[in-house]
Coordinates of C-alpha atoms and ligand atoms in Angstrom, one line a residue:
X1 CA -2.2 -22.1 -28.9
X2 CA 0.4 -19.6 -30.1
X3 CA 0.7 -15.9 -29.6
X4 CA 1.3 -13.9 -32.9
X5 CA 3.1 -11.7 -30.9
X6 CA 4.9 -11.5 -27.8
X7 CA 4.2 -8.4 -25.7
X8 CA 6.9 -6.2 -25.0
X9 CA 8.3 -7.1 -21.1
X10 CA 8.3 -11.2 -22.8
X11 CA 10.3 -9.8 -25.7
X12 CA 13.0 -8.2 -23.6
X13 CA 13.2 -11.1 -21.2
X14 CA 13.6 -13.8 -24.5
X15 CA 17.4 -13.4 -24.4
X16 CA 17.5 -14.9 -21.0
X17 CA 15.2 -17.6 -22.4
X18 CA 17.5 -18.0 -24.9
X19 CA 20.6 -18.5 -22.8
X20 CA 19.6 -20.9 -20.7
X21 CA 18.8 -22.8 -23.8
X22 CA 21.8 -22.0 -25.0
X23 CA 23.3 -23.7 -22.0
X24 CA 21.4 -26.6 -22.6
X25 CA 18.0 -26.3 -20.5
X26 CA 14.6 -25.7 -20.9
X27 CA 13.1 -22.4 -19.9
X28 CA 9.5 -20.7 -19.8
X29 CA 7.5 -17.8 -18.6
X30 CA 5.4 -19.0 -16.2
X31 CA 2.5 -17.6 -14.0
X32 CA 0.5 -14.8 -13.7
X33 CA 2.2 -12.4 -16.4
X34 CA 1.3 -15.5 -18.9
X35 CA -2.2 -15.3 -17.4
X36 CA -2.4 -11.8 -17.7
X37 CA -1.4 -11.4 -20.8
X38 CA -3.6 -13.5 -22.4
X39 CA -6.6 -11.4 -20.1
X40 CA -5.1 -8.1 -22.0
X41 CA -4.0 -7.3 -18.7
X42 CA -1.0 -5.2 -17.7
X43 CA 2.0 -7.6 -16.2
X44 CA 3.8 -6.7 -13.9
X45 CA 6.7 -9.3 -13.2
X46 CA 7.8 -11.3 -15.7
X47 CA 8.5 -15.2 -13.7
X48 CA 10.9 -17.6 -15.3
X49 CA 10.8 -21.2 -13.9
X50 CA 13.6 -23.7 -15.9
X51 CA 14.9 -27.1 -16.0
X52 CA 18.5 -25.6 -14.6
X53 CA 19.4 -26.1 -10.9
X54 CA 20.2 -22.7 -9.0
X55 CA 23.9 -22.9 -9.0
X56 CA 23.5 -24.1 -12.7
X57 CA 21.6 -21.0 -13.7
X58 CA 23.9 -19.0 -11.4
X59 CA 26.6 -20.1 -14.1
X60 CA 25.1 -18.7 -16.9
X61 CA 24.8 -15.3 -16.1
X62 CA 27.3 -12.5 -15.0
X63 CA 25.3 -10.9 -12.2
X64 CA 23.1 -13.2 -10.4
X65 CA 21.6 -12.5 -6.6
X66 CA 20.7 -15.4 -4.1
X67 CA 16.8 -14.3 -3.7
X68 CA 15.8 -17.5 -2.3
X69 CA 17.9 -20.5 -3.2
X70 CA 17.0 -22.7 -0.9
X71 CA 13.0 -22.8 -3.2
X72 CA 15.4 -22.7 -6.4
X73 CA 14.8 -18.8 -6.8
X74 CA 17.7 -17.0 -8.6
X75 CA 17.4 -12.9 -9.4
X76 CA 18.8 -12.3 -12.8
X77 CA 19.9 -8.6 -13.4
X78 CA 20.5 -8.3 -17.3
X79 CA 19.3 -5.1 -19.3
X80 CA 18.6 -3.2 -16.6
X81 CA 15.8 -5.4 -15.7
X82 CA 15.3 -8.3 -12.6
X83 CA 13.9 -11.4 -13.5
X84 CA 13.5 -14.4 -10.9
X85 CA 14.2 -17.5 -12.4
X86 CA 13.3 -20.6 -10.1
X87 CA 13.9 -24.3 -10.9
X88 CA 10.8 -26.7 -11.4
X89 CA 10.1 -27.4 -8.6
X90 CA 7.8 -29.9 -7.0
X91 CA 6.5 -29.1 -3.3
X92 CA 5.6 -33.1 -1.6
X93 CA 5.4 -32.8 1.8
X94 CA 3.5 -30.5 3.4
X95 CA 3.5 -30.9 7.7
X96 CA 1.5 -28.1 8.6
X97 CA -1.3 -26.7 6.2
X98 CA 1.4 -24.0 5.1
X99 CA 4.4 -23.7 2.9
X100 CA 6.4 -27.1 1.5
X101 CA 8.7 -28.4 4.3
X102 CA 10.5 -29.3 1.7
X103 CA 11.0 -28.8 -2.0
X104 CA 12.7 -30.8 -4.7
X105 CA 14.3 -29.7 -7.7
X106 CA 12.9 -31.4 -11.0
X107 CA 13.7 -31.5 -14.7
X108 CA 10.3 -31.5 -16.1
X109 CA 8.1 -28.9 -16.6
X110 CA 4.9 -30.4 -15.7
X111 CA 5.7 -31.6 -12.4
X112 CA 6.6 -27.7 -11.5
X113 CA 3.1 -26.8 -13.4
X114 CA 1.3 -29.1 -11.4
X115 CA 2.2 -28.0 -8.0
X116 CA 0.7 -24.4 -8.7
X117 CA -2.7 -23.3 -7.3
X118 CA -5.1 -22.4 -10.3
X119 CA -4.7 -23.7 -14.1
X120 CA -5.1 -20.0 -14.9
X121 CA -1.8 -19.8 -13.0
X122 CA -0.5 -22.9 -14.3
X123 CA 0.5 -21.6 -18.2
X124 CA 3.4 -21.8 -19.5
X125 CA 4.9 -19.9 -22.6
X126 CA 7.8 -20.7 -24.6
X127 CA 10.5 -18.0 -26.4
X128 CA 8.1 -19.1 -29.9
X129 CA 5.2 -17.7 -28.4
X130 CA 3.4 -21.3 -27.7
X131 CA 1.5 -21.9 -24.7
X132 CA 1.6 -25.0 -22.6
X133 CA -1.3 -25.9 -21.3
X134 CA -1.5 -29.0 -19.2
X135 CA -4.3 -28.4 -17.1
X136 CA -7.2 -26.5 -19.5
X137 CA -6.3 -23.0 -18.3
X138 CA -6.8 -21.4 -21.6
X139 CA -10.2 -22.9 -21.0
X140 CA -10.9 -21.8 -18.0
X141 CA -9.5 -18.7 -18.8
X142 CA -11.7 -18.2 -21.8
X143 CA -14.5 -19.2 -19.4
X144 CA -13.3 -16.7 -16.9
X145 CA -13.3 -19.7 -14.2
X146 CA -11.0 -20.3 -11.1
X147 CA -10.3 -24.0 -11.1
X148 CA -7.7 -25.5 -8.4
X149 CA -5.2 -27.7 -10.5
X150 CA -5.2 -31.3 -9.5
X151 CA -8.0 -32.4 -6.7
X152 CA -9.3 -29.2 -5.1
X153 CA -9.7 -30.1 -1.3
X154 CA -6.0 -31.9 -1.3
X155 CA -4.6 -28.6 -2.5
X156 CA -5.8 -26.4 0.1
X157 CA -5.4 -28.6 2.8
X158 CA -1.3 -29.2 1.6
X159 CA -1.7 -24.7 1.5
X160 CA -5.0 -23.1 2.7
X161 CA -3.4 -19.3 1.6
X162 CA -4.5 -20.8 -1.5
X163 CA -7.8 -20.3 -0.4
X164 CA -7.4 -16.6 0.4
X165 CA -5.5 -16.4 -3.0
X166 CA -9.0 -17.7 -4.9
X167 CA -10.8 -15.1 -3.0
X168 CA -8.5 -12.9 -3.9
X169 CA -8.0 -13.8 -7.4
X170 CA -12.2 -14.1 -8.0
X171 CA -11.8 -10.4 -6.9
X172 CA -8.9 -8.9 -9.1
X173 CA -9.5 -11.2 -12.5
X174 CA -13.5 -10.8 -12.2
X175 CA -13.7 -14.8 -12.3
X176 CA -16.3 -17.3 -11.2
X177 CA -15.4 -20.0 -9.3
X178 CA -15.5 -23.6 -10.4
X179 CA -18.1 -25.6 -8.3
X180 CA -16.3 -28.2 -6.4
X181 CA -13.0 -25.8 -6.4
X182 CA -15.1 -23.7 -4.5
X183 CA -16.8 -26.3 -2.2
X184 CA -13.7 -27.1 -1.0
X185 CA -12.2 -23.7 -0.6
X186 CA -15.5 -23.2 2.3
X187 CA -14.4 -27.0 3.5
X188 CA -11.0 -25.8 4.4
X189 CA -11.5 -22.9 5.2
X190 CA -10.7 -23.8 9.1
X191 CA -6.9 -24.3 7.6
X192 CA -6.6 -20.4 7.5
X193 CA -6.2 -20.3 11.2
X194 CA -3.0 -22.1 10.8
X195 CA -1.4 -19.4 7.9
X196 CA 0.7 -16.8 9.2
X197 CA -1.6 -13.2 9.5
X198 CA 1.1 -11.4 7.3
X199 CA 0.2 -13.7 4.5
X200 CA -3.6 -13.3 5.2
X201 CA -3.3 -9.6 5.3
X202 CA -1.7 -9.7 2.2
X203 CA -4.0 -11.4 0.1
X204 CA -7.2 -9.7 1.9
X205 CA -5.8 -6.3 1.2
X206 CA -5.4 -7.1 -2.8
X207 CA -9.0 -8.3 -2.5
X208 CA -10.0 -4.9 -1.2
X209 CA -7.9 -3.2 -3.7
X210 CA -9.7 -4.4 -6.6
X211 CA -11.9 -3.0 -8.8
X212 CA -14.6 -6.2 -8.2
X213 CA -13.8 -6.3 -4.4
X214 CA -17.3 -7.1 -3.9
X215 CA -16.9 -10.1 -6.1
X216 CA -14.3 -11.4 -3.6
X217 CA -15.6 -10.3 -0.3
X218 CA -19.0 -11.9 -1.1
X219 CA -17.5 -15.3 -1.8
X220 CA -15.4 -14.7 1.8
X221 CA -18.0 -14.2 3.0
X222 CA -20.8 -17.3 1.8
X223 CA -17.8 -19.9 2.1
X224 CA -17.6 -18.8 5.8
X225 CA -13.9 -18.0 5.3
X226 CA -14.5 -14.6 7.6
X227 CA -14.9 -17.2 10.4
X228 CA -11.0 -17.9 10.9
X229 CA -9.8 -14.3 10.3
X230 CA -9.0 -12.0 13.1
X231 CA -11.4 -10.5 14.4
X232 CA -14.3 -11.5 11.9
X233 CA -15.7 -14.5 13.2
X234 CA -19.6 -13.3 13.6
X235 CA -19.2 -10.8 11.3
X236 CA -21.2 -11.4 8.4
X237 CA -24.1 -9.2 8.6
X238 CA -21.6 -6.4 8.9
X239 CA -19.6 -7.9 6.4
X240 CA -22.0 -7.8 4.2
X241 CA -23.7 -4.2 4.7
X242 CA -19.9 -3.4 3.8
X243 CA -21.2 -4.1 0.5
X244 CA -24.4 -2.8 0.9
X245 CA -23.1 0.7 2.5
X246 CA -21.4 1.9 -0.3
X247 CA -22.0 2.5 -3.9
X248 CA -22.0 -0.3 -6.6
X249 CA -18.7 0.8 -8.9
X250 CA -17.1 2.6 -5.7
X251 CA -12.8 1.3 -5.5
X252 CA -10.9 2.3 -2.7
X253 CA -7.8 4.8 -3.6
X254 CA -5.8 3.0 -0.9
X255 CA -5.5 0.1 1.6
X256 CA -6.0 2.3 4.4
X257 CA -9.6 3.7 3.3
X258 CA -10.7 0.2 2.8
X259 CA -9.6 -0.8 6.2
X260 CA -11.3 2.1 7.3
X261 CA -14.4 1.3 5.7
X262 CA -14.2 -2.2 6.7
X263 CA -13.9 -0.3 10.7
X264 CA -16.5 1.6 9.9
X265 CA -18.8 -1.4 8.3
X266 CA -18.3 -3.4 11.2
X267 CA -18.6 -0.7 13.9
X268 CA -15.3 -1.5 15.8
X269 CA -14.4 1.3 18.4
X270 CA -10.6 0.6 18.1
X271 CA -9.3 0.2 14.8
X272 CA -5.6 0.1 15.8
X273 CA -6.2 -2.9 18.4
X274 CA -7.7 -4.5 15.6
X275 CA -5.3 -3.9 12.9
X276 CA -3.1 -5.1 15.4
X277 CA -4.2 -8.6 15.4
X278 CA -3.4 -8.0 11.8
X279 CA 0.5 -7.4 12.4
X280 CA 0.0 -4.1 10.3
X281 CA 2.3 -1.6 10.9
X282 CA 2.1 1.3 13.3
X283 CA 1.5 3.5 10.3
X284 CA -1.0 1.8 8.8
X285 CA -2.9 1.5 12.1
X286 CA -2.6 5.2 12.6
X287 CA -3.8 6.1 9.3
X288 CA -6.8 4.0 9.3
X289 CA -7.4 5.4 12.7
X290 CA -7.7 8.4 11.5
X291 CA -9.7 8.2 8.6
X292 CA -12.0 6.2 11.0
X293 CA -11.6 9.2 13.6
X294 CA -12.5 12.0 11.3
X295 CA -15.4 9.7 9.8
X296 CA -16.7 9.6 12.9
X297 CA -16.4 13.3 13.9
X298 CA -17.8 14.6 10.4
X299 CA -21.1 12.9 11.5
X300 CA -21.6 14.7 14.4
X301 CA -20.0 18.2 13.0
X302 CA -18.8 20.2 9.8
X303 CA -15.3 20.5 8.9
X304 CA -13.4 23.3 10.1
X305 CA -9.9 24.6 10.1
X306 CA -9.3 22.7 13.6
X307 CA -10.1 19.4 11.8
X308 CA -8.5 20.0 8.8
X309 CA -5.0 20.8 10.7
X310 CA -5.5 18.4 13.1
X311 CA -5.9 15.2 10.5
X312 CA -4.3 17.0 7.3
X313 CA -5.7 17.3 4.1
X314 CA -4.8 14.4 2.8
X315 CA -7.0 12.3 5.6
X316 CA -9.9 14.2 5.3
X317 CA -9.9 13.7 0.8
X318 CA -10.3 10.2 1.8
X319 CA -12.5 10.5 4.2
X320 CA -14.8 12.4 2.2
X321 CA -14.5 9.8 -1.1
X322 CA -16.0 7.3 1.6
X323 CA -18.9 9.5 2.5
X324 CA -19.1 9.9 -1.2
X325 CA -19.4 6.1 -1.7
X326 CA -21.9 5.9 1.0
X327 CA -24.6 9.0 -0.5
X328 CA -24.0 11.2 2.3
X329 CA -23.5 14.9 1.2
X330 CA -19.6 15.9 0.2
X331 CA -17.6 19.6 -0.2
X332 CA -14.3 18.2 -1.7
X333 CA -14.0 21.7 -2.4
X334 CA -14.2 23.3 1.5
X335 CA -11.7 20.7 2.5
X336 CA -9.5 22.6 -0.5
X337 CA -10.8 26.3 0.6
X338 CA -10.1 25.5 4.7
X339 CA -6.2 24.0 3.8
X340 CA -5.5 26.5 1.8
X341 CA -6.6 28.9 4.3
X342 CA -4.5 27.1 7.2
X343 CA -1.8 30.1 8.5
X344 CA 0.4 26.9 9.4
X345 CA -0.2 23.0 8.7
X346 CA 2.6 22.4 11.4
X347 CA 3.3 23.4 14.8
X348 CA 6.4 24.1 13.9
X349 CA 5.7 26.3 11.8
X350 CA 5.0 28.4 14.7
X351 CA 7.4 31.2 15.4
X352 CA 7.9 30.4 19.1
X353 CA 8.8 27.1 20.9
X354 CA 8.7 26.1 24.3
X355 CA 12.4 26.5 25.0
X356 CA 11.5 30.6 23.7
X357 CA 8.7 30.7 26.4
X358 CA 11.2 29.0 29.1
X359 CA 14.3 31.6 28.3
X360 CA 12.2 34.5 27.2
X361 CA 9.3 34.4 29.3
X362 CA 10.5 32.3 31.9
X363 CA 7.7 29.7 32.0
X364 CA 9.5 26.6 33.7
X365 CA 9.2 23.5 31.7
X366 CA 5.8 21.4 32.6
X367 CA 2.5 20.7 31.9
X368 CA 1.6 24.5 32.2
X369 CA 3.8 25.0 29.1
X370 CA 2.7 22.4 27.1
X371 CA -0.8 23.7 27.5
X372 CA 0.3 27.1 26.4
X373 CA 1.6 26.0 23.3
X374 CA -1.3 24.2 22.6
X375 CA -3.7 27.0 23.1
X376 CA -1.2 29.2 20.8
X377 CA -1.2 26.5 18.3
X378 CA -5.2 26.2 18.4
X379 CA -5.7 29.7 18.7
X380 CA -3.2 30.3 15.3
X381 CA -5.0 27.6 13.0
X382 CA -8.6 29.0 13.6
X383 CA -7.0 32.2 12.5
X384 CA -7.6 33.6 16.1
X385 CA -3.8 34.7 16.7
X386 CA -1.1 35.4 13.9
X387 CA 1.5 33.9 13.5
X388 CA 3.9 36.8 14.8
X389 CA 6.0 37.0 17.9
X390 CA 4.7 40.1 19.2
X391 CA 0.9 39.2 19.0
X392 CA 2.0 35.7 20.6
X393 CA 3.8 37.4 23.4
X394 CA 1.0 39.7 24.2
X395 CA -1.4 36.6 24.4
X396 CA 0.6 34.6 26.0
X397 CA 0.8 37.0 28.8
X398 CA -3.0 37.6 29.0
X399 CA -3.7 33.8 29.2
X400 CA -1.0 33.7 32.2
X401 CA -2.9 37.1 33.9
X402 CA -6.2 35.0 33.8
X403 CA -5.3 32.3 35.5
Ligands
LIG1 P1 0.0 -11.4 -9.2 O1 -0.7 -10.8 -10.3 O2 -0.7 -11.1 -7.9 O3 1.5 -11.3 -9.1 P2 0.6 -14.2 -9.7 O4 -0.3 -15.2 -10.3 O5 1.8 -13.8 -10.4 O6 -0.4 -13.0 -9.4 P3 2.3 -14.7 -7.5 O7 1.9 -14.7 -6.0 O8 3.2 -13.6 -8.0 O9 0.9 -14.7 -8.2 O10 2.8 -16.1 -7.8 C1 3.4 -16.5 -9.0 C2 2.9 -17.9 -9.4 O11 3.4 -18.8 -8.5 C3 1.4 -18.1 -9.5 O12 0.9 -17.7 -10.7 C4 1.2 -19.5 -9.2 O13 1.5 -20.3 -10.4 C5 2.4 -19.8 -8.2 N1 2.0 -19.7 -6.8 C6 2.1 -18.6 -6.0 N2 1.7 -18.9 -4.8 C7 1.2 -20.2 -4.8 C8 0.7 -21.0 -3.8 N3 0.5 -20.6 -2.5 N4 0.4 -22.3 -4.2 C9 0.6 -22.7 -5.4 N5 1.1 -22.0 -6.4 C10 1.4 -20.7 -6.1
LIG2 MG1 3.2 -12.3 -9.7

């Protein structure tokens, strides 16, 4: 097969092509951007892989970057663009269910072809627009079918994030699965305890990103991969109302509201011990927490200014989209009305600090103070007190008469 046409991010990138051909190697695109561009899918990066050894290719350009030299990875920086160009590569001894302990360098093509995880992945494309195709991608592709390359349940046992990756992949292409690809993606599935979480996160947080998340999660979920996640063994009735609970075309905006609905699927009290297990980052944590948080307090009560200030109107959009998702009732436009109304979004916005009420009102420093402050603060957003130094004073020194 040949493309007519070569879209533009390949046509900018075939002068490196060329080069290195130039120099006297072979070079292709290779991976997903060949996949996705046959899918009429927008690419993203454009991968390189070529016959020439790093410090080879290293010679052929001016400004080159050591990415990760040690797999054969070289950044190119030419026309105001980054390519990574790796060497064929061949990955043949694998120790622990995870990356190569070692990788070899290789002239040919489909040795470097072979060693990748689907044949949909496995395309290569030359600078005349011809495909190479050693493993019946294009059919799968035109089948819209995952199919591991080579013999399915040896590949996942050499890398089982593989098997995350096929979830993850069923999810963002819209594929099937292949039969005895999939068979032995729920075989080996007890590898995944043995991947590092970052790289599990990862590829669970594209699933959840996608626009046929359900797709994904669904397969997780039959192939008893939720078994050797964090936190997910035992899950799957929950798992599954996750798909259940909210609308059929519903997409998350961002990771954090589909961890949150994942939280709020399976009913877990603390989201941030978790996420933890994870390895997320403290942000993250804290932003699912609190779209889990205000979830949680909109079923028992309306919104009001308090809530609004206190989780910030970004929080509660989210929030709301989920409620959306799941046919409970929705005022996008009172969360819009009670911001805008908001005399501060920021305590310190306020016009008086602690160290004013120690020097002006001399309050000693303590828990008495901090409550103060708070009271102001509360007492400002629900539009009880303005925001003006006189009116603050004068409260301030009724609240200290009551007590
Ligand atoms: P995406 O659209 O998410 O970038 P991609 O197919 O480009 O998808 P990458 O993770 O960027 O995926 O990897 C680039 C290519 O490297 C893949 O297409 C595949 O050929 C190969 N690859 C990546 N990870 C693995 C793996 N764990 N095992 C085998 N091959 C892999
Ligand atoms: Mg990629």
């Amino acid at each position: 097969m040949k493309l007519i046409t070569l879209p533009s991010e390949f046509q900018k990138a075939l002068p490196i092509l060329k080069k290195i051909k130039e120099a006297g190697y072979e070079a292709y695109f290779v991976g997903g951007s060949v996949r996705d561009v046959l899918l009429n899918r927008p690419i993203h990066d454009v991968d390189i892989a070529t016959s020439s050894y790093p410090e080879e290719t290293k010679a052929i350009f001016t400004r080159t970057v050591d990415l990760g030299i040690e797999h054969g990875t070289v950044l190119v920086l030419e026309g105001g663009s980054e390519y990574e160009i790796t060497t064929f590569r061949t990955e043949d001894v694998y120790v622990d269910y995870r990356r190569p302990s070692q990788v070899s360098f290789v002239r040919s093509l489909e040795e470097d072809l072979k060693r990748r995880d689907f044949t949909v992945n496995a395309l290569a494309l030359d600078e005349d627009g011809v495909i190479i195709d050693k493993f019946s991608g294009l059919d799968d592709l035109k089948s819209r079918r995952l199919r591991a390359v080579g013999k399915a349940q040896d590949r996942f046992e050499e890398d089982a994030l593989r098997i995350m990756r096929g979830f993850r992949f069923a999810a963002t292409l819209d594929f099937t699965v292949e039969e005895k690809t999939l068979q032995a993606m729920a075989e080996q599935a007890h590898l995944l305890t043995k991947i590092s979480v970052e790289r599990i996160f990862i590829e669970f947080d594209k699933l959840l990103m996608s626009t046929h998340w359900r797709r994904g999660l669904e397969l997780l979920v039959n192939a008893q991969a939720y078994q050797f996640l964090p936190d997910l063994a035992g899950q799957k009735n929950n798992l599954k109302k996750m798909m259940t609970d909210l609308q059929a075309t519903f997409n998350f905006t961002e990771s954090a509201q589909a961890w949150a609905s994942l939280m709020i699927s399976l009913d877990i009290s603390n989201s941030k011990a978790f996420l933890k297990k994870w390895k997320t980052s403290n942000d993250f944590q804290k932003k699912v927490d609190h779209i889990v948080s205000l979830y949680r307090l909109r079923q028992k009560q309306e919104l009001d200014k308090w809530s609004i200030y206190s989780y910030g109107k970004e929080i509660a959009l989210l929030c709301e989209e989920l409620r959306h998702a799941r046919a409970l009732e929705v005022d996008f436009s009172k969360i819009q009305a009670l911001d805008e109304a908001l005399a501060i979004h920021d305590k310190h916005e306020i016009v008086i600090n602690g160290r004013y009420l120690m020097q002006e009102l001399g309050i000693p420093a303590g828990p008495q103070l901090g409550k103060l402050l708070h009271q102001v603060e509360k007492a400002i957003v629900c539009g009880r007190l303005p925001n003006e130094l006189p009116a603050i004073r004068k409260y301030i020194i009724e609240e200290l008469r009551n007590e």
